[in-house]
Tab-separated table of C-alpha atoms in Angstrom:
chain	number	residue	atom	x	y	z
A	21	MET	CA	60.599	126.500	89.842
A	22	ASP	CA	57.993	125.596	92.458
A	23	CYS	CA	58.981	122.453	94.316
A	24	HIS	CA	55.956	120.838	95.970
A	25	LEU	CA	57.310	118.659	98.774
A	26	MET	CA	54.864	115.870	99.556
A	27	VAL	CA	56.957	114.499	102.397
A	28	GLU	CA	56.781	114.293	106.167
A	29	LYS	CA	59.055	116.699	108.037
A	30	PRO	CA	59.733	118.891	104.983
A	31	GLU	CA	62.074	121.047	107.061
A	32	ASN	CA	64.639	118.245	106.641
A	33	TYR	CA	64.632	118.789	102.852
A	34	ILE	CA	64.297	122.557	102.473
A	35	PRO	CA	68.057	123.318	102.382
A	36	GLN	CA	68.701	120.817	99.580
A	37	PHE	CA	65.860	122.111	97.402
A	38	ALA	CA	66.896	125.716	98.005
A	39	LYS	CA	70.486	124.862	97.053
A	40	ALA	CA	69.249	123.065	93.919
A	41	GLY	CA	67.662	126.311	92.685
A	42	ALA	CA	64.030	126.280	93.809
A	43	ASP	CA	62.260	129.624	93.411
A	44	MET	CA	59.441	128.453	95.692
A	45	ILE	CA	59.049	125.527	98.042
A	46	THR	CA	55.520	124.394	98.857
A	47	ILE	CA	54.970	122.282	101.964
A	48	HIS	CA	51.893	120.629	103.463
A	49	VAL	CA	50.463	121.989	106.684
A	50	GLU	CA	49.762	118.354	107.663
A	51	ALA	CA	53.413	117.315	107.242
A	52	THR	CA	55.081	119.176	110.098
A	53	ASN	CA	54.395	120.049	113.709
A	54	HIS	CA	56.124	123.406	113.273
A	55	ILE	CA	54.588	125.055	110.219
A	56	HIS	CA	55.605	128.596	111.266
A	57	ARG	CA	59.231	127.535	111.603
A	58	ALA	CA	59.225	125.589	108.326
A	59	LEU	CA	57.782	128.526	106.366
A	60	GLN	CA	60.350	130.846	107.934
A	61	GLN	CA	63.103	128.384	107.071
A	62	ILE	CA	62.059	128.584	103.412
A	63	ARG	CA	62.089	132.389	103.525
A	64	ASP	CA	65.484	132.373	105.246
A	65	HIS	CA	66.839	130.829	102.033
A	66	GLY	CA	65.569	133.846	100.104
A	67	ILE	CA	62.842	132.007	98.227
A	68	LYS	CA	59.061	132.057	98.194
A	69	ALA	CA	57.044	129.866	100.550
A	70	GLY	CA	54.000	127.874	99.499
A	71	LEU	CA	51.535	126.220	101.841
A	72	ALA	CA	49.494	123.173	100.767
A	73	LEU	CA	46.358	121.546	102.181
A	74	ASN	CA	45.019	118.073	101.448
A	75	PRO	CA	41.313	117.760	100.540
A	76	GLY	CA	40.277	116.697	104.044
A	77	THR	CA	42.088	119.534	105.819
A	78	PRO	CA	39.899	122.545	106.607
A	79	ALA	CA	40.872	126.084	105.622
A	80	SER	CA	40.934	126.967	109.324
A	81	ALA	CA	44.137	124.883	109.646
A	82	ILE	CA	46.105	127.697	107.981
A	83	LYS	CA	44.350	130.708	109.477
A	84	GLU	CA	47.326	131.611	111.683
A	85	VAL	CA	49.943	131.187	108.943
A	86	ALA	CA	48.227	132.170	105.684
A	87	HIS	CA	49.925	135.578	105.813
A	88	LEU	CA	53.330	133.842	105.690
A	89	ALA	CA	52.614	132.116	102.366
A	90	ASP	CA	53.278	133.517	98.913
A	91	MET	CA	50.943	130.875	97.524
A	92	ILE	CA	48.390	128.510	99.032
A	93	LEU	CA	47.847	125.195	97.255
A	94	VAL	CA	44.506	123.468	97.680
A	95	MET	CA	44.704	119.830	96.652
A	96	SER	CA	41.503	118.803	94.868
A	97	VAL	CA	42.420	115.113	94.911
A	98	ASN	CA	44.228	113.064	97.515
A	99	PRO	CA	47.960	113.147	96.737
A	100	GLY	CA	49.278	110.139	94.917
A	101	PHE	CA	48.780	109.822	91.181
A	102	THR	CA	47.552	111.684	88.105
A	103	GLY	CA	44.131	111.215	86.582
A	104	GLN	CA	42.099	111.163	89.813
A	105	LYS	CA	38.550	112.503	89.987
A	106	PHE	CA	38.134	116.106	91.160
A	107	LEU	CA	36.587	116.518	94.625
A	108	PRO	CA	34.088	119.405	94.240
A	109	GLU	CA	33.755	119.962	97.996
A	110	VAL	CA	37.125	121.732	97.955
A	111	LEU	CA	35.621	124.701	96.098
A	112	ASP	CA	34.163	126.072	99.344
A	113	LYS	CA	37.618	125.805	100.897
A	114	VAL	CA	39.057	127.927	98.085
A	115	ARG	CA	36.394	130.562	98.736
A	116	GLU	CA	37.261	130.581	102.451
A	117	ILE	CA	40.964	130.948	101.718
A	118	ARG	CA	40.343	133.693	99.158
A	119	ALA	CA	38.420	135.636	101.849
A	120	MET	CA	41.202	135.025	104.395
A	121	ALA	CA	44.067	135.906	102.008
A	122	PRO	CA	42.658	138.114	99.231
A	123	GLU	CA	46.036	139.051	97.705
A	124	THR	CA	47.684	135.617	97.887
A	125	ASP	CA	47.937	133.308	94.888
A	126	ILE	CA	45.746	130.238	95.326
A	127	GLN	CA	46.791	127.182	93.363
A	128	MET	CA	44.586	124.153	92.794
A	129	ASP	CA	45.893	120.747	91.779
A	130	GLY	CA	44.027	117.585	90.893
A	131	GLY	CA	41.368	116.528	88.440
A	132	ILE	CA	41.084	119.918	86.756
A	133	GLY	CA	39.946	120.028	83.153
A	134	MET	CA	37.424	121.529	80.758
A	135	GLN	CA	34.496	120.264	82.854
A	136	ASN	CA	35.425	122.238	85.988
A	137	ILE	CA	37.966	124.971	85.137
A	138	TYR	CA	35.286	127.670	85.268
A	139	ASP	CA	34.097	126.622	88.750
A	140	VAL	CA	37.681	126.351	90.039
A	141	THR	CA	38.659	129.823	88.864
A	142	GLU	CA	35.330	131.382	89.847
A	143	ALA	CA	35.867	130.062	93.393
A	144	GLY	CA	39.131	132.021	93.563
A	145	ALA	CA	41.964	129.787	92.367
A	146	ASN	CA	44.274	131.724	90.048
A	147	VAL	CA	47.136	129.222	89.570
A	148	ILE	CA	45.995	125.965	87.993
A	149	VAL	CA	47.710	122.584	87.737
A	150	ALA	CA	46.044	120.642	84.929
A	151	GLY	CA	48.328	117.696	84.281
A	152	ALA	CA	46.147	114.991	82.734
A	153	ALA	CA	43.963	117.539	80.913
A	154	ILE	CA	47.041	118.727	79.039
A	155	TYR	CA	49.389	115.751	78.849
A	156	TYR	CA	46.719	113.294	77.711
A	157	ALA	CA	45.181	115.731	75.205
A	158	GLU	CA	45.583	115.047	71.511
A	159	ASN	CA	46.757	118.649	71.099
A	160	PRO	CA	48.275	119.949	74.383
A	161	ALA	CA	48.668	123.532	73.116
A	162	GLU	CA	44.976	123.634	72.149
A	163	ALA	CA	44.015	122.177	75.541
A	164	ILE	CA	45.916	124.978	77.307
A	165	ARG	CA	44.255	127.594	75.124
A	166	LYS	CA	40.790	126.161	75.837
A	167	LEU	CA	41.427	125.967	79.582
A	168	LYS	CA	42.404	129.634	79.598
A	169	GLU	CA	39.397	130.551	77.469
A	170	MET	CA	36.985	128.622	79.705
A	171	SER	CA	38.340	130.130	82.952
A	172	TYR	CA	36.316	132.630	84.923
A	173	GLN	CA	37.288	136.111	83.742
A	174	GLY	CA	35.713	138.212	86.526
């Protein structure tokens, strides 16, 4: 279970989520002044560490800590609510992160659906969050199958 903490000072919450059974805790680089320490705190609990960036945060913000993350989450909408419009400018950020961390999982979350799944996966994202595209679909299982089929296969 990946717990994406969209809170300020996530280090205050890491112990509780670890105790509750999280397999991975993902925190925002913008949410703490001590990102190295917070990522190490997650690892000290024996679980995987994820690192998230908001759309307006450049890839360079994680250059010094990307190697500490098991997964890097690129938000493709501003955090807040489901159903927002995908921000295509984040695709270049995914490419930058893929070059900086070629073996690390890159997750993308926000506004992903049939119209952009190919571009998202071609840019280098390999873990996809497609909430509205699945939950609002008439046939969620078929939507998942189509998203997989339409993904970049290279």
